[in-house]
Coordinates of C-alpha atoms and ligand atoms in Angstrom, one line a residue:
X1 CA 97.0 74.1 106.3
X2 CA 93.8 72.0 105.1
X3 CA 92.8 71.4 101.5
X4 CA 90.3 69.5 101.0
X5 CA 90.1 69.4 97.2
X6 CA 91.0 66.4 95.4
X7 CA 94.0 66.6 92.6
X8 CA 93.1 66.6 89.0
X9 CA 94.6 62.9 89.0
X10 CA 92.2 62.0 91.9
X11 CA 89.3 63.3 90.2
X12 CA 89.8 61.9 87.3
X13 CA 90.2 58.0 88.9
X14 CA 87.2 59.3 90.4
X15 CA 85.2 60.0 87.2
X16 CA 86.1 56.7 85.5
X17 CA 85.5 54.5 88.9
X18 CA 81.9 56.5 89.2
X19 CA 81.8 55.7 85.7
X20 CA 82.2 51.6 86.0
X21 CA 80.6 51.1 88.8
X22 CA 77.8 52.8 87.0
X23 CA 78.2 51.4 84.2
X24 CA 79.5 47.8 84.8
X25 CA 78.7 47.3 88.3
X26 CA 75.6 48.8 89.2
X27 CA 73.0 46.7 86.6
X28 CA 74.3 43.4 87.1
X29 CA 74.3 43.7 91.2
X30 CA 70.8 42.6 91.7
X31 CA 70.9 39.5 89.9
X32 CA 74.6 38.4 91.1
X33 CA 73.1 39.3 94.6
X34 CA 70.7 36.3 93.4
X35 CA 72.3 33.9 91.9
X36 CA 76.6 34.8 93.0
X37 CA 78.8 33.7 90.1
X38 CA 82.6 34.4 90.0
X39 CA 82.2 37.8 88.1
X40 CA 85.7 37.0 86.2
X41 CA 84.2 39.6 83.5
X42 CA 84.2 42.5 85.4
X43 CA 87.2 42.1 86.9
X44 CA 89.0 41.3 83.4
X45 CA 87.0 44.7 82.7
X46 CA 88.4 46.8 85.9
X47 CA 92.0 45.3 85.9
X48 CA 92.3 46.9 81.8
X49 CA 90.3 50.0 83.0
X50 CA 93.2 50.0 86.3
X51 CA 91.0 50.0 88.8
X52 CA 92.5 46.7 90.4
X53 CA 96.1 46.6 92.3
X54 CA 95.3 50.3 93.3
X55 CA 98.2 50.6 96.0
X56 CA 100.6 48.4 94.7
X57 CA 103.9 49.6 93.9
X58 CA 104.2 49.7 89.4
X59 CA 107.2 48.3 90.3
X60 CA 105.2 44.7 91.0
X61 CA 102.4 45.9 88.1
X62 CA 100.0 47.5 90.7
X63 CA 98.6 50.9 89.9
X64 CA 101.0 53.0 92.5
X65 CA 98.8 55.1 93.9
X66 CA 98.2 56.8 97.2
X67 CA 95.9 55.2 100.3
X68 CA 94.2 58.3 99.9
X69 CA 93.1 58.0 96.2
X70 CA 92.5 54.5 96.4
X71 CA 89.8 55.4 98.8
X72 CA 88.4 57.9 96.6
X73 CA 88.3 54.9 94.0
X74 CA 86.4 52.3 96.3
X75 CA 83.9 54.5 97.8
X76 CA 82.9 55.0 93.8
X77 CA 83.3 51.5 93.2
X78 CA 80.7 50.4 96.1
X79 CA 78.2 52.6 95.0
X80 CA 77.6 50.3 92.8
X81 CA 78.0 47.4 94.6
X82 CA 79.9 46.7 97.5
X83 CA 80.3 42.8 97.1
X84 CA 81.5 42.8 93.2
X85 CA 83.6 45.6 93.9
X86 CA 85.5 43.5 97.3
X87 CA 86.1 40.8 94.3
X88 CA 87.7 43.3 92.4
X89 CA 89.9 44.7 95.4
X90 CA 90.5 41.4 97.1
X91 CA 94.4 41.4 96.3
X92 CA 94.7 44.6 98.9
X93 CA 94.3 42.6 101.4
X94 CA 95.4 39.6 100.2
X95 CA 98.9 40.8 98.7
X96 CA 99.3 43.3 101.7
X97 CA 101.4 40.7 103.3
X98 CA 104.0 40.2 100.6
X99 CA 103.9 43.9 100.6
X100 CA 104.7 43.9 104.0
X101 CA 107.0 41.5 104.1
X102 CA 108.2 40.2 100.8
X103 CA 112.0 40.5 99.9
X104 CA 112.1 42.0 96.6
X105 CA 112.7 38.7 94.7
X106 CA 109.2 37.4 96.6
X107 CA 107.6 40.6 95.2
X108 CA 108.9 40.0 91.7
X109 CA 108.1 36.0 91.8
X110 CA 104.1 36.5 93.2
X111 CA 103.3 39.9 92.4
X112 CA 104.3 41.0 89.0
X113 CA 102.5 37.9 87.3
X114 CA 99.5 37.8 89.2
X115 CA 98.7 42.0 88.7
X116 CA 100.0 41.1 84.8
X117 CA 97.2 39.3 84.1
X118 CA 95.0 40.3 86.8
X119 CA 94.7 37.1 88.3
X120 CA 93.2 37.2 92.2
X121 CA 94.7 36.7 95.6
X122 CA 93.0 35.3 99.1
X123 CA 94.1 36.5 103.2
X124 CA 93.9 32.9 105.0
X125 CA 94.3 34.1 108.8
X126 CA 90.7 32.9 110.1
X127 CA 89.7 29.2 111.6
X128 CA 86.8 27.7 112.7
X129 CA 88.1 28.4 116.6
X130 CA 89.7 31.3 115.7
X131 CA 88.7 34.7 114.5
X132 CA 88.5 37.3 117.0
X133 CA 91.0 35.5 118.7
X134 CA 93.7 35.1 115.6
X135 CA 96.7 34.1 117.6
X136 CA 95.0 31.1 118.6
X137 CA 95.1 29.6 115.3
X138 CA 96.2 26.0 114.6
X139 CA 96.9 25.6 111.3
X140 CA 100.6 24.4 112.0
X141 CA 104.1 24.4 109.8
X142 CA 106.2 22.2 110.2
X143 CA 110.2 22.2 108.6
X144 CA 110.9 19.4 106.6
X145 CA 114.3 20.0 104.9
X146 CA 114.0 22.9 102.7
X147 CA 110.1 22.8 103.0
X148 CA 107.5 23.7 105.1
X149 CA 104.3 21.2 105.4
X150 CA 101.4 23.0 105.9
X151 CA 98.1 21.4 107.5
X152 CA 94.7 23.2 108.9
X153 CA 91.6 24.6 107.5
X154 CA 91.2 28.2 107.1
X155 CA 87.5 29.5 107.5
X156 CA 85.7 32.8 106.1
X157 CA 88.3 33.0 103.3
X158 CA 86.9 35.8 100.9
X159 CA 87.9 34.8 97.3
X160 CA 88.9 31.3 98.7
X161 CA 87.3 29.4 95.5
X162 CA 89.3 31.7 93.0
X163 CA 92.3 32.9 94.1
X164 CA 95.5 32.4 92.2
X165 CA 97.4 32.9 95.0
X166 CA 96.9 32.5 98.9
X167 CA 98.7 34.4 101.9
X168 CA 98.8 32.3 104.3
X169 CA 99.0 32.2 108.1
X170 CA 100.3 28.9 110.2
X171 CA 101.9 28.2 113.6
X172 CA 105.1 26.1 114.0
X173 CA 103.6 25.6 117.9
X174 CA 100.5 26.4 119.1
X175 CA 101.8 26.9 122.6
X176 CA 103.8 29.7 121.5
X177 CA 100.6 31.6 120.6
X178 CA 101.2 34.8 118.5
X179 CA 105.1 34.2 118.8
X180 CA 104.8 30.7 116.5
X181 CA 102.9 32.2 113.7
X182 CA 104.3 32.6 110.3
X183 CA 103.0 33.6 107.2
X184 CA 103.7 31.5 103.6
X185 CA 103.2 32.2 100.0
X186 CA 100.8 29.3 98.3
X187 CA 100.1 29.4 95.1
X188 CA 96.8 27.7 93.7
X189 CA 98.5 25.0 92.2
X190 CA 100.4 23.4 94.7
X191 CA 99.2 20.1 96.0
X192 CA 97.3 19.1 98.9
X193 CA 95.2 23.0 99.0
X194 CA 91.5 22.5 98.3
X195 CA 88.4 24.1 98.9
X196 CA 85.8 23.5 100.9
X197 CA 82.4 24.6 102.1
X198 CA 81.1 28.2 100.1
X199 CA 79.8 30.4 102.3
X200 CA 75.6 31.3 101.6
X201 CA 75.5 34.3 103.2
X202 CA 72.9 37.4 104.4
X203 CA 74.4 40.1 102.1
X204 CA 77.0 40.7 99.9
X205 CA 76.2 38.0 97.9
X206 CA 78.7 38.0 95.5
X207 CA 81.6 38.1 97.4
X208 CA 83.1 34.7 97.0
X209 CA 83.6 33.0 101.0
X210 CA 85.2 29.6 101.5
X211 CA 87.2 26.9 103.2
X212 CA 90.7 26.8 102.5
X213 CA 91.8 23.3 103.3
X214 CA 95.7 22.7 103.2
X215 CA 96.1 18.5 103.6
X216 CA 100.4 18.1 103.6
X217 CA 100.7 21.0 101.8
X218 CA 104.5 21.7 101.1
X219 CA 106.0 24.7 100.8
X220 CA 109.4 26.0 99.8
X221 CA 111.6 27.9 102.4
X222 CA 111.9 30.7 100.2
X223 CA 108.0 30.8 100.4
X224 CA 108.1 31.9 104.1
X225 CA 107.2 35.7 104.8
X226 CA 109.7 36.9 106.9
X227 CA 110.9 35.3 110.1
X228 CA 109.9 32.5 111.7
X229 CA 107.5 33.9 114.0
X230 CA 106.5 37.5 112.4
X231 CA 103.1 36.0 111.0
X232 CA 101.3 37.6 113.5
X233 CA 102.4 41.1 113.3
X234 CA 102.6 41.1 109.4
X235 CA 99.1 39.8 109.2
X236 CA 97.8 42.9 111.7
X237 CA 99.8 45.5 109.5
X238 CA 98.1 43.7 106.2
X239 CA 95.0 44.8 108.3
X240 CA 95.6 48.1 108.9
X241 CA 95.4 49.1 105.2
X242 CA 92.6 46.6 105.1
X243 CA 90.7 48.6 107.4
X244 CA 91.0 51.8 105.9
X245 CA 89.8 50.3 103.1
X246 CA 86.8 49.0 104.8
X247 CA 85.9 52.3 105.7
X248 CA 86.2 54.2 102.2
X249 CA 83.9 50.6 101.2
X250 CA 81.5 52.0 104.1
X251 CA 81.1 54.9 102.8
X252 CA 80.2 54.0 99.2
X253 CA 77.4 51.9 100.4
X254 CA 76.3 54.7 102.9
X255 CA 75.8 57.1 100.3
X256 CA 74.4 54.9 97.8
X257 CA 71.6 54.0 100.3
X258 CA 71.5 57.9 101.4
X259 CA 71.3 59.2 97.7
X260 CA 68.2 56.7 97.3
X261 CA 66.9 57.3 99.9
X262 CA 67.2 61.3 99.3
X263 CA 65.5 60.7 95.4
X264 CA 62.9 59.0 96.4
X265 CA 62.0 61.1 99.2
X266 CA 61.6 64.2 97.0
X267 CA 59.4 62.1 94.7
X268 CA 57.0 60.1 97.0
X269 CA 53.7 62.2 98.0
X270 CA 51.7 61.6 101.5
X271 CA 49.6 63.7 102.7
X272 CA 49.7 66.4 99.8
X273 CA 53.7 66.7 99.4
X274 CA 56.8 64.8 99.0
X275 CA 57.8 62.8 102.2
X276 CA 60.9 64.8 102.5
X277 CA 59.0 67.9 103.4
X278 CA 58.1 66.5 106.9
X279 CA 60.5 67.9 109.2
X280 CA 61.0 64.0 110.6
X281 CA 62.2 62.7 106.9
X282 CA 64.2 65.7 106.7
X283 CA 66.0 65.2 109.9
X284 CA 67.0 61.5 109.1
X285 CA 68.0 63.0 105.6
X286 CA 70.5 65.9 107.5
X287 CA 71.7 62.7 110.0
X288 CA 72.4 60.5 107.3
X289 CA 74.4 63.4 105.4
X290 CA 76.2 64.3 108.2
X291 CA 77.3 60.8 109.3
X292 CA 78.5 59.9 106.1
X293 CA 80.8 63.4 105.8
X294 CA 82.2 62.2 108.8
X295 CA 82.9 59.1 108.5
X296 CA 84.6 59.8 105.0
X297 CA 87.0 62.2 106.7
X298 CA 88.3 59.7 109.4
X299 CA 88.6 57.6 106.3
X300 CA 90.6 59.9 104.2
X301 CA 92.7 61.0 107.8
X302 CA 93.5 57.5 108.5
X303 CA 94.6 57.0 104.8
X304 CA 96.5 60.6 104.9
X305 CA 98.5 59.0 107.3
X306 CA 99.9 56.1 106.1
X307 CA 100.0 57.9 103.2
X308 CA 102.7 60.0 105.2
X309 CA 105.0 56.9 106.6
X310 CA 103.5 57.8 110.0
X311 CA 101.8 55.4 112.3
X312 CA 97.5 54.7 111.6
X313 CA 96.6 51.6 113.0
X314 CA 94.8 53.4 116.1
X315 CA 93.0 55.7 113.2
X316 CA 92.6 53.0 110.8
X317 CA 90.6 50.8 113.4
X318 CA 88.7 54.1 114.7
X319 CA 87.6 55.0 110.9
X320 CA 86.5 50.8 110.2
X321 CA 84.1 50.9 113.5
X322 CA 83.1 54.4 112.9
X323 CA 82.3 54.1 108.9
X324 CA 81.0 50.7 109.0
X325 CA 78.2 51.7 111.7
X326 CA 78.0 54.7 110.0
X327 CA 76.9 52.8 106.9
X328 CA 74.3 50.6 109.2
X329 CA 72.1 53.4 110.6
X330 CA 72.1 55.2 106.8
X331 CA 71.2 52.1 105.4
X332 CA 68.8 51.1 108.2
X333 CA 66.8 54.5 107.7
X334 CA 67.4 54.7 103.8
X335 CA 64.7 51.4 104.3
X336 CA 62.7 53.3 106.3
X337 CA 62.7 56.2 104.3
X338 CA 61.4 53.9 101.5
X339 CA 58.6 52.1 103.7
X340 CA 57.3 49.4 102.7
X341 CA 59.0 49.6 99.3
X342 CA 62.2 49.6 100.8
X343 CA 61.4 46.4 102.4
X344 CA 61.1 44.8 98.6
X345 CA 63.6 43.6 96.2
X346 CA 61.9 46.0 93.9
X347 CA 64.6 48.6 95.3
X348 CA 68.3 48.7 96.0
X349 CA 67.8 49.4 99.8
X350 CA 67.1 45.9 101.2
X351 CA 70.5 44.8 99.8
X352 CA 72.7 48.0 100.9
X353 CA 71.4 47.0 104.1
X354 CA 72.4 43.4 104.1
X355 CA 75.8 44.2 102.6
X356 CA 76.4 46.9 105.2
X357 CA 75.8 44.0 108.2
X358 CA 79.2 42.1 107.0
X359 CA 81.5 45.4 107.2
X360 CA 80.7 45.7 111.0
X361 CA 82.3 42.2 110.9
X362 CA 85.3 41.2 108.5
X363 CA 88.8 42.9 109.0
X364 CA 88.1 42.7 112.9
X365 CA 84.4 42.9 114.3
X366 CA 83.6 46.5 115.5
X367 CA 84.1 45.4 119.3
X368 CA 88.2 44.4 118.2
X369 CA 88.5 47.6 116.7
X370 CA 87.1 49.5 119.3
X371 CA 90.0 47.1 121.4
X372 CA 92.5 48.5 118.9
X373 CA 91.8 52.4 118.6
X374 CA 91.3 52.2 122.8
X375 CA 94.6 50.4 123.2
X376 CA 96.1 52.5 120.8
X377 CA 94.8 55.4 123.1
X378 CA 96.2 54.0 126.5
X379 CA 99.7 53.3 124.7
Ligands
LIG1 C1 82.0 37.3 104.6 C2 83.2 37.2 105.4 C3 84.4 37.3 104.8 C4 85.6 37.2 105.5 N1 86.8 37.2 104.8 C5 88.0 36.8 105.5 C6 89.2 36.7 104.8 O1 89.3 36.9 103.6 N2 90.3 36.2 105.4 C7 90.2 35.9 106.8 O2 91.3 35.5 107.3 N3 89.1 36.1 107.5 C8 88.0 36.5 106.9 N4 86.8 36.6 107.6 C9 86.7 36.3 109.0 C10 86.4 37.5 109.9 O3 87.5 38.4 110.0 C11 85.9 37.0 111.2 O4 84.6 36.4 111.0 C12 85.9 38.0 112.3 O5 87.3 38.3 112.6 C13 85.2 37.5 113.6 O6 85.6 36.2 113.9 P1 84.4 35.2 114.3 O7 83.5 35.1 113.1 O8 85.1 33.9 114.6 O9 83.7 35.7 115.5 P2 84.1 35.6 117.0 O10 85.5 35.9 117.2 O11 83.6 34.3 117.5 O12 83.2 36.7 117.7 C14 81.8 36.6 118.1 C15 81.4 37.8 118.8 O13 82.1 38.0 120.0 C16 82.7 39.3 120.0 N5 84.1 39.2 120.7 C17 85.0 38.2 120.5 N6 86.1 38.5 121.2 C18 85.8 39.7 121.9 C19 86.5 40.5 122.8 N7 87.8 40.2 123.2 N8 85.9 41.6 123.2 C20 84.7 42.0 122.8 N9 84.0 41.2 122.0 C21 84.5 40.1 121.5 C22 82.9 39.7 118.5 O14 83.0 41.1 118.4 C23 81.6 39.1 118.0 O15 80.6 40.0 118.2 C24 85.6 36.9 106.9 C25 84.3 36.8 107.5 C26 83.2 36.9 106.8 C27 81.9 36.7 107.5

């Protein structure tokens, strides 16, 4: 009934994903953590090696594989750093909604070029007075003959500096609330879409955050995803994926900080023998090991089941709020497992720590998705 062994096609994505990130992504992640660059090497690197697109259909040039593998692929990939590897996935979230939503000729347009030369995406949902709170946005659309003109500023916008392409999510009337919102196609190069402040954030460094501004920004009616009005619902789909995602991202960091944190307490003498000896040491060591197994299973469950056409938002928001402060605690004690090492930039620890903070906040803070998966449970 339950196997829990991965295929040979899952272990070998696996193997090379281990591989990069130890490789490529690992090294470099102390110094991009210091001085965050657009790391348009490593992803040129991980879009030849396939590691980029990892759900999209082949159809649209993605890699066509299974939610399940993919999160075998990005716990791998942040192990070795969780911020370079989100630049490197960005287009799962950001594409989701042409997945979603996309007629086939939108798919072929947008998707197939972009993946081809491994060019990066952006989600715009989030504004200054709006995040939580998403239907409230007020980026509005207006129809102006056979174009839409597009005007707001979208905060928080992961990849906003880079992206090729933006997803984006406007309101033809704010009074309607979730029932106006529609989603758009932009590409970079269409007029009046600028950026504007870059994030300097606690952790995860690397990851590119910025202000989408969109000044009279006009848009072709075949841009539109969907119906007028299905924004809001396509954009919380796009997140469901998303949030499995986050979770498998969770893990990696967990069990980078945990398998530190396990190394260095075999090596590190007090009091006549290795730290890990104490029965105290031990026992966050056995906590951290457990949390993570777990939290890696809800992943893998949620992912299982969209993997199977069956409903998982409840289970993708349960496995996001569960994973991510899962990956908190482990980091948290993988610090004080190091003492006053761990507190230094002399060691990995400090910055699994910081990057862990943000994944108990993007793709729906941890209280929204304990709003979903309890919603999901009174349904
Ligand atoms: C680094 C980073 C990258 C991001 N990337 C993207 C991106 O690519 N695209 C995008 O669109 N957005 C992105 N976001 C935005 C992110 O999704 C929002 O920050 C998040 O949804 C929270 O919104 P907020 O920051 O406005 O916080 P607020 O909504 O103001 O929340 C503040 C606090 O109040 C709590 N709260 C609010 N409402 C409730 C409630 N009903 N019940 C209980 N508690 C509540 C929250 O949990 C939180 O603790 C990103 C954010 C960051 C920091």
């Amino acid at each position: 009934m339950i196997d829990f062994s991965l295929s040979e096609l899952q272990l070998a994505m696996q193997q090379l994903a281990r591989t990069f990130a130890r490789n490529e992504l690992a090294p470099v992640a102390a110094q991009y953590d210091r001085d965050p660059a657009f790391p348009g090497d490593l992803i040129g690197k991980a879009h030849a090696a396939g590691l980029m697109n990892l759900t999209c259909p082949a159809a649209y040039g993605g890699q066509g594989l299974d939610m399940v593998t993919a999160a075998v692929i990005t716990e791998e990939l942040t192990a070795g750093c969780v911020a370079l590897a989100g630049m490197i996935g960005i287009n799962s979230l950001a594409c989701a909604p042409i997945l979603v939503a996309g007629t086939e000729a939108q798919k072929q347009r947008f998707l197939t070029p972009l993946n081809a030369a491994g060019k990066t995406a952006a989600f715009c949902l989030t504004e200054k007075e709006a995040g939580s709170d998403a239907g409230s946005l007020t980026t509005r659309a207006e129809l102006d003959g056979d174009h839409y003109v597009l005007n707001g500023r979208k905060r928080f916008i992961t990849n906003g500096s880079y992206a090729d392409l933006y997803t984006v999510f406007a309101t033809l009337d704010p009074a309607r609330r979730t029932a106006g919102i529609t989603g758009f196609i932009v590409p970079r190069s269409t007029p009046g879409l600028s950026v504007g402040k870059v994030e300097d954030k606690m952790g995860q460094r690397a990851l590119n955050v910025a202000e989408v501004i969109l000044q009279d920004v006009r848009v072709p009616v075949e841009n539109r995803l969907g119906e007028e009005g299905e924004g809001f619902r396509i954009a919380m789909l796009s997140l469901d994926e998303g949030r499995v995602n986050i979770a498998a991202c969770a893990v990696g960091v967990a069990r980078a900080a945990f398998e530190a944190a396990l190394a260095y307490a075999k090596e590190r003498v007090q009091f006549g023998k290795p730290i890990g000896t104490q029965q105290a040491v031990a026992f966050m060591l056995a906590e951290m090991a457990a949390a993570i197994d777990s939290a890696r299973l809800l992943a893998w469950h949620a992912a299982w089941l969209g993997d199977q056409g069956r409903p998982f938002g409840r289970e993708a928001a349960q496995a996001k709020f569960y994973a991510t402060d899962v990956a908190m605690r482990v980091t948290t004690d993988a610090v004080q497992i190091h003492g006053g090492n761990g507190y230094t930039r002399d060691y990995p620890v400090e910055k699994y720590m910081r990057d862990a903070k943000l994944m108990q906040i993007y793709e729906g803070t941890n209280q929204i998705n304990r709003l979903v998966a309890g919603s999901g449970l009174m349904r």
